[in-house]
Coordinates of C-alpha atoms and ligand atoms in Angstrom, one line a residue:
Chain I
X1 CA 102.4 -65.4 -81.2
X2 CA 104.0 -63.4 -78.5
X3 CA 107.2 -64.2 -76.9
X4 CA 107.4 -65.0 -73.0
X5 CA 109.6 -63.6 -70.3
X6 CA 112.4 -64.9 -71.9
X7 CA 114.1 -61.7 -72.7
X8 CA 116.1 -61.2 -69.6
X9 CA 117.4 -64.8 -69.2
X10 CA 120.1 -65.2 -65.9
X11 CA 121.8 -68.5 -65.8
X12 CA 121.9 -68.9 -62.0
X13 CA 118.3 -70.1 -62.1
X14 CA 117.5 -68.5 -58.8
X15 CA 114.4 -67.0 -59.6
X16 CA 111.3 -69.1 -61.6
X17 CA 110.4 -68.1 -65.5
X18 CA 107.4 -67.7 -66.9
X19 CA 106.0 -66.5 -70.0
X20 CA 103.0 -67.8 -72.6
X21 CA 103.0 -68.1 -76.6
X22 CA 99.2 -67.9 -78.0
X23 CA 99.1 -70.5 -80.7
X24 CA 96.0 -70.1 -83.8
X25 CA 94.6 -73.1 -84.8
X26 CA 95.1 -74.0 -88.4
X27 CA 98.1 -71.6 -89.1
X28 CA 100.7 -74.4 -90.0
X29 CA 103.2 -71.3 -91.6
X30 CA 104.3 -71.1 -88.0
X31 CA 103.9 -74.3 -86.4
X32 CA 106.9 -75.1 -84.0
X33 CA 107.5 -71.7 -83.1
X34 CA 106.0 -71.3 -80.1
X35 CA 108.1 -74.4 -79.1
X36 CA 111.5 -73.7 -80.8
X37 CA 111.6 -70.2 -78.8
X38 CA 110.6 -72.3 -75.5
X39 CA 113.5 -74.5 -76.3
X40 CA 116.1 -71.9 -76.6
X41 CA 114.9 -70.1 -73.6
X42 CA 115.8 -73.4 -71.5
X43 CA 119.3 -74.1 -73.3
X44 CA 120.0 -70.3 -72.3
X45 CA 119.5 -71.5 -69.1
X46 CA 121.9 -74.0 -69.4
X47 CA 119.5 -76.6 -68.0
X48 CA 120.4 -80.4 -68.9
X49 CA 120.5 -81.3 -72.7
X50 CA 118.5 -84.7 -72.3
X51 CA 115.9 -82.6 -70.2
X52 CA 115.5 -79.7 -72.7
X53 CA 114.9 -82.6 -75.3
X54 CA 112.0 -84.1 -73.3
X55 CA 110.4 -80.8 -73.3
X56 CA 110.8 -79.7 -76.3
X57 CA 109.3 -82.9 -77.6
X58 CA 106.2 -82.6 -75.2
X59 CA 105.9 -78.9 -75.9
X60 CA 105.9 -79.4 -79.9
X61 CA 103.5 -82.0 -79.8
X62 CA 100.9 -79.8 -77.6
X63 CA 101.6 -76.3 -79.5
X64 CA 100.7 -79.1 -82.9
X65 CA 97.5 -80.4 -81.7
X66 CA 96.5 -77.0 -80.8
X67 CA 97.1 -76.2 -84.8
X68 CA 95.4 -79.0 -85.8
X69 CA 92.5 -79.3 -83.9
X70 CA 91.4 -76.1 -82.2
X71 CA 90.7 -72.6 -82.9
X72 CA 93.3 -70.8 -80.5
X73 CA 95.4 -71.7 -77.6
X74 CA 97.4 -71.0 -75.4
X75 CA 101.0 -72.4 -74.3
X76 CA 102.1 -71.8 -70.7
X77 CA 105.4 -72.2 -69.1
X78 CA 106.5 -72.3 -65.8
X79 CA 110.5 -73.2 -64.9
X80 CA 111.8 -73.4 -61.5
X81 CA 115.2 -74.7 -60.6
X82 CA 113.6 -78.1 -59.8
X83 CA 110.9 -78.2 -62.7
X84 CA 109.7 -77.0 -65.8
X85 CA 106.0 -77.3 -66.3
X86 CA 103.7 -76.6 -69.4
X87 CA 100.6 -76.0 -69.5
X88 CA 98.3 -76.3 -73.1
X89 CA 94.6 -74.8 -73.0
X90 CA 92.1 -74.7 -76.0
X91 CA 89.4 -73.6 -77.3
X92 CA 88.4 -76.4 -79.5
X93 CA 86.4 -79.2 -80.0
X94 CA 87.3 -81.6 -77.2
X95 CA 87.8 -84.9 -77.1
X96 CA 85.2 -87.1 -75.9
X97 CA 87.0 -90.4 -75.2
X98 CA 90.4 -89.4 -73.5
X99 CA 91.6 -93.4 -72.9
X100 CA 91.1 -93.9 -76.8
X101 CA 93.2 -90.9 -77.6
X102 CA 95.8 -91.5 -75.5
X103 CA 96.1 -95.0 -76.9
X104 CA 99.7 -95.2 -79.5
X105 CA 98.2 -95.1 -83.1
X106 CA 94.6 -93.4 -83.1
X107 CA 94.0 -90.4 -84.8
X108 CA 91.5 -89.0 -86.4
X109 CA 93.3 -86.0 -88.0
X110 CA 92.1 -85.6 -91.8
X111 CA 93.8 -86.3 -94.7
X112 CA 95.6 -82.7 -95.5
X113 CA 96.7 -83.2 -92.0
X114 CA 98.9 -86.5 -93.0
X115 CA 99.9 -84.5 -95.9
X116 CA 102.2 -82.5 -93.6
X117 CA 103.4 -85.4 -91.9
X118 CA 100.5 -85.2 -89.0
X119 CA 98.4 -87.5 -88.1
X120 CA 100.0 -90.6 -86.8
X121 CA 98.5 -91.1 -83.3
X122 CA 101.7 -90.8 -81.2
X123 CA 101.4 -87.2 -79.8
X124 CA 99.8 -87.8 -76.6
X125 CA 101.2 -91.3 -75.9
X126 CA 105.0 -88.9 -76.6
X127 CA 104.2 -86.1 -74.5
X128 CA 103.5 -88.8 -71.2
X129 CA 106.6 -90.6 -72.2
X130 CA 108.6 -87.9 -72.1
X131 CA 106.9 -86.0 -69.4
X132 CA 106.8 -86.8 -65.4
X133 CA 104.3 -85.7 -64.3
X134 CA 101.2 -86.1 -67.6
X135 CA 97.6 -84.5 -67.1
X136 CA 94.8 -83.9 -69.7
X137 CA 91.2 -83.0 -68.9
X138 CA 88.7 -82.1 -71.8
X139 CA 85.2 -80.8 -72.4
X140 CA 83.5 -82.0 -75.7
X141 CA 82.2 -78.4 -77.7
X142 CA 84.7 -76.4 -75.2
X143 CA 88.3 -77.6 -75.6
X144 CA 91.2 -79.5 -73.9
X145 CA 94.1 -78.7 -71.0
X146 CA 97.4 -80.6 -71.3
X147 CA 99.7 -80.1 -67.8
X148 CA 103.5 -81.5 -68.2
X149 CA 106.0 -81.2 -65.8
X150 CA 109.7 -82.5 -66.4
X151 CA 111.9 -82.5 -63.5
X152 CA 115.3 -80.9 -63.8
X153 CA 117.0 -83.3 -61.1
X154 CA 117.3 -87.1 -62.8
X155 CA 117.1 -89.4 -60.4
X156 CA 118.7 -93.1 -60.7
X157 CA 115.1 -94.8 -60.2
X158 CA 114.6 -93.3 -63.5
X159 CA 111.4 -91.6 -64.8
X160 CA 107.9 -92.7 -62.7
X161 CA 105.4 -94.1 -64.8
X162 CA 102.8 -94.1 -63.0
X163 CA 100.2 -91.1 -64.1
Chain V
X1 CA 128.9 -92.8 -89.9
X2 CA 130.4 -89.5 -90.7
X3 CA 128.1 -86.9 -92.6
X4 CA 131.0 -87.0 -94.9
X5 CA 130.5 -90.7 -95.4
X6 CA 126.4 -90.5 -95.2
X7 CA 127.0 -87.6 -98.3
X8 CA 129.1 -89.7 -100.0
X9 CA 126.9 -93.3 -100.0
X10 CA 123.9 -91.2 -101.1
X11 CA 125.5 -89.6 -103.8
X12 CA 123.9 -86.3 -102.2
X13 CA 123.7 -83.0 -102.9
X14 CA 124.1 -80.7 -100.2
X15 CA 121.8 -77.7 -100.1
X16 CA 122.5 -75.9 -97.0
X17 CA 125.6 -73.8 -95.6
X18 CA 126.2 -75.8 -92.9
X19 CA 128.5 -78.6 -93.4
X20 CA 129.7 -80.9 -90.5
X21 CA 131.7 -83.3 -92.3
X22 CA 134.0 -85.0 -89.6
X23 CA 130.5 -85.3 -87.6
X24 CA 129.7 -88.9 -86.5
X25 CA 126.3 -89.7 -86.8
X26 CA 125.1 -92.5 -84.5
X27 CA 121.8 -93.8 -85.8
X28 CA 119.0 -93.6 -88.6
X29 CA 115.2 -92.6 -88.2
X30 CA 113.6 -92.9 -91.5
X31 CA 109.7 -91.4 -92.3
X32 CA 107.3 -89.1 -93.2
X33 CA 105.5 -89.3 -90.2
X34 CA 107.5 -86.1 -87.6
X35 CA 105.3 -87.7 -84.4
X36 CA 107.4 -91.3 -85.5
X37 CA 110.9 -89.2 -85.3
X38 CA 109.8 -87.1 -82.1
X39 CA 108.5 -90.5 -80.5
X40 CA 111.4 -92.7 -81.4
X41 CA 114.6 -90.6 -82.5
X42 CA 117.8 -90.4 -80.7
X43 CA 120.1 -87.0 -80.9
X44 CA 122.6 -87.6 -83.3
X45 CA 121.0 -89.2 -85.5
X46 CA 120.1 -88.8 -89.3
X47 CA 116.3 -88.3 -90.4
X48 CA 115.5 -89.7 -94.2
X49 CA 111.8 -88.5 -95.3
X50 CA 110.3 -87.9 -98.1
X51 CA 108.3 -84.8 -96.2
X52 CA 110.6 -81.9 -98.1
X53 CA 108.6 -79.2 -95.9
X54 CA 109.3 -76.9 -93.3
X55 CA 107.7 -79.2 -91.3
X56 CA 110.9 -81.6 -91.2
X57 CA 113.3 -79.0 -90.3
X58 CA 111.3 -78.0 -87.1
X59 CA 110.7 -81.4 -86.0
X60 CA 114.2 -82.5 -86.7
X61 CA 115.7 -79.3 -84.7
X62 CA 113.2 -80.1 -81.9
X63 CA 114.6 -83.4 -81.6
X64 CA 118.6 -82.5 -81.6
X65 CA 118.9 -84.1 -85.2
X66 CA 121.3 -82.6 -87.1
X67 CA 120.9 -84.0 -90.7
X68 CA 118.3 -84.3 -93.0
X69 CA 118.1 -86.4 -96.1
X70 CA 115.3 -86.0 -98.8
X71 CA 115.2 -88.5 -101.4
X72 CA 114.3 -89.3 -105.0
X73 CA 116.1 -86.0 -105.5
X74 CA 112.5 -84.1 -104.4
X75 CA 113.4 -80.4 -103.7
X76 CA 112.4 -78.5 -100.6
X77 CA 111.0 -74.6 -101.2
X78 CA 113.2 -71.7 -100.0
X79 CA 112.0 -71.0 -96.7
X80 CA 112.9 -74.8 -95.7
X81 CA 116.1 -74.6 -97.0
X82 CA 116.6 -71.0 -94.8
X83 CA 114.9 -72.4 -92.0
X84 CA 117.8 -75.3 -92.0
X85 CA 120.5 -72.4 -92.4
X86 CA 119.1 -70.8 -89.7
X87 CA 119.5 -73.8 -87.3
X88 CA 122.4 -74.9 -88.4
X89 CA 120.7 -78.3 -90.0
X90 CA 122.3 -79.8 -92.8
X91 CA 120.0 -80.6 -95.7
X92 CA 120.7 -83.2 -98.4
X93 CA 119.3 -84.3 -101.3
X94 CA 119.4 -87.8 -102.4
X95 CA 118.5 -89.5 -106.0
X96 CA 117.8 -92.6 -104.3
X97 CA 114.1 -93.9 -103.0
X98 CA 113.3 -94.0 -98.9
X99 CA 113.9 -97.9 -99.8
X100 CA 117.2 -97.3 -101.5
X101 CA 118.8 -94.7 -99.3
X102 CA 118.4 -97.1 -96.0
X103 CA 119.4 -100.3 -97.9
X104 CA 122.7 -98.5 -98.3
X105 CA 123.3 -96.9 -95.3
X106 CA 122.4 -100.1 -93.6
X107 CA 124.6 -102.3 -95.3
X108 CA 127.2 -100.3 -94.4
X109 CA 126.9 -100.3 -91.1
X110 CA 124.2 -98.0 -89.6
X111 CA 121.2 -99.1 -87.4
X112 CA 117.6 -97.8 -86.5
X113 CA 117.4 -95.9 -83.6
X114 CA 117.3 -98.3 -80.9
X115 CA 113.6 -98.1 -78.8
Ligands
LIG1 N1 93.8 -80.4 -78.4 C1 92.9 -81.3 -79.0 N2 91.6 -81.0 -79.3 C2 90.8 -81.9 -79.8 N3 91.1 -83.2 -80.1 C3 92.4 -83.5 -79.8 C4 93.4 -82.6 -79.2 N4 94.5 -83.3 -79.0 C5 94.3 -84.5 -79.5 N5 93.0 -84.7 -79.9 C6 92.4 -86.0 -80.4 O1 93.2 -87.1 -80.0 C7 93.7 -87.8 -81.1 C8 95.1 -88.3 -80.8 O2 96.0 -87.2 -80.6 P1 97.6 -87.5 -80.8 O3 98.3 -86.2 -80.6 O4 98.0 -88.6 -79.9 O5 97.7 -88.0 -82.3 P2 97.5 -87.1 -83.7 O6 97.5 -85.7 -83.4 O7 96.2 -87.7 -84.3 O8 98.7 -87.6 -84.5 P3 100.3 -87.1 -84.2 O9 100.3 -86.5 -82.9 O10 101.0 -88.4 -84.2 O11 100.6 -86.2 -85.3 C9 93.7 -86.8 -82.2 O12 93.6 -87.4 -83.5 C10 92.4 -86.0 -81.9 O13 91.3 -86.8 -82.3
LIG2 MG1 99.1 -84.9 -82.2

C-alpha cells in the first residue's frame, strides 16, 4: 500500500489533495488501512466530523470489496474545499447484475468471508447512503469502478437521493 | 451510560490502556456483522460482537465508536488488542452471551441506535 499526498497537509484547504492507496485482493492482514490513513488525512484537514464519517464509511466499504473480491485495486482520492471524491477501480471479476447487488442484503461472498464478519449485503447500499453523489460501472471477467463524492458544505435540504 | 457504568453492568475486564470512564455513551449497536455497524451505528455508541478480530477494531474506529465489548469472555489476539491501543479504543471483555450483555444494558436504560 502506498500512502497518498498526505504528507504535507495545510489546514487552510486552499489548494485540492490527492493521493491513491493500491489495495491486493485477498490480503485481509491489512484491510482498513488504506481507509484509516484516508480518514486521518481529512481530520488533519479539519474538515467537518459528520462528513469525515460518511467517507470513511464509503471508503472502508470500497477498499473491503476490493479485498474480497478482486485481485488488486486501486483507491483514489480527490479533496477540494467543496468536495471530497473517491474513486475505487479493479481488476476483478465484475459483477454481472449491478441492480441485484446494489439491493440491501445480497451477497454472495463465501463462507470464510462471514467468518471475518463480511458478507452481509450492505456495502454498496452504505456507500450510496452515505455518499452524494454514487456511481458504479462493471465489466464481467475485467472488474468494477465505484465514484463517491461527499460534499463538504451541508446544505439544510439535506443529502439528494436521487442517483 | 457511562463506560464506567457499561464496565460495571458487564462485569468486564478491561484489556486496553485507554480508559474513558466519565465518557457517556449514547447508544448500542450489537453484531458480528461490521457492514451492520458501518450501515446503522451512531458515534458514541458501544459495539457488542462476538467478532474478537482485528477486523472489529478497524470498523469500530472507522465509524467514531469508541468502545468495544466482546462477550462470553472470548479473547482477542495481540495485535487487536494493540490495534485498539493504538486508536485509543477501549476493549472489554465480558462473561456474558451477545443475549445476556444487551438484556442488561437495556434494562438499564440504553437503546439501539436509532435508524
Ligand atoms: N468490487 C467487486 N467486484 C466483484 N463483485 C463485487 C464487487 N463489489 C461487490 N460485488 C458483488 O456485489 C455483492 C454485494 O456487495 P456489497 O458490498 O453490497 O455486499 P457484500 O460485500 O456481499 O457484504 P458486506 O459489504 O455487507 O460485507 C457482493 O456480494 C459481490 O457479489
Ligand atoms: Mg461489501
Amino acid at each position: 500500500m502506498k500512502g497518498g499526498s498526505g504528507a504535507v497537509l495545510n489546514k487552510s484547504m486552499e489548494k485540492n489533495y490527492e493521493g491513491s492507496f493500491h489495495i491486493v485482493g485477498g490480503d485481509f492482514s491489512r484491510a482498513g488501512e488504506a481507509s484509516t490513513e484516508l480518514k486521518s488525512i481529512l481530520q488533519s484537514l479539519g474538515i467537518e466530523k459528520e462528513i469525515v464519517r460518511r467517507a470513511s464509511i464509503a471508503t472502508f466499504e470500497a477498499e473491503m470489496n476490493i479485498i474480497i473480491y478482486a485481485t488488486a485495486g486501486i483507491l483514489r482520492y480527490v479533496i477540494t474545499p467543496e468536495e471530497i471524491r473517491i474513486i475505487a477501480e479493479d481488476m476483478g471479476p465484475g459483477i454481472e447484475d449491478i441492480e441485484l447487488a446494489m439491493q440491501e442484503g445480497y451477497s454472495t461472498a463465501p463462507e470464510w468471508v462471514r467468518e471475518m464478519g463480511w458478507g452481509s449485503g450492505m456495502g454498496l447500499p452504505n456507500m450510496k447512503k452515505n455518499s452524494d453523489e454514487f456511481y458504479i460501472d462493471s465489466v464481467v471477467g475485467e472488474g468494477t469502478r465505484v465514484e463517491m463524492v461527499i460534499r463538504r458544505q451541508i446544505f439544510s435540504e439535506g443529502r439528494s437521493n436521487d442517483h | 451510560m457511562t463506560v464506567g457504568e457499561i464496565i460495571k453492568n458487564l462485569e468486564a475486564m478491561v484489556i486496553t490502556k485507554f480508559l474513558p470512564d466519565e465518557t457517556e455513551i449514547d447508544w448500542a449497536c450489537a453484531t458480528d456483522l461490521m457492514s451492520e455497524v458501518l450501515y446503522y451505528s451512531r458515534d458514541s455508541s458501544v459495539l457488542i460482537t462476538g467478532l474478537t478480530k482485528q477486523q472489529a477494531i478497524r470498523t469500530a474506529d472507522i465509524a467514531d465508536i469508541r468502545v468495544v465489548v466482546f462477550t462470553r469472555g472470548k479473547e482477542p489476539d495481540t495485535p487487536t488488542i494493540e490495534l485498539a491501543n493504538e486508536k485509543e479504543i477501549t476493549l472489554l471483555i465480558t462473561p456474558f452471551s451477545m443475549f445476556t450483555a444487551c438484556g442488561i444494558l437495556y434494562e438499564r436504560g440504553l437503546r439501539c441506535c436509532p435508524e
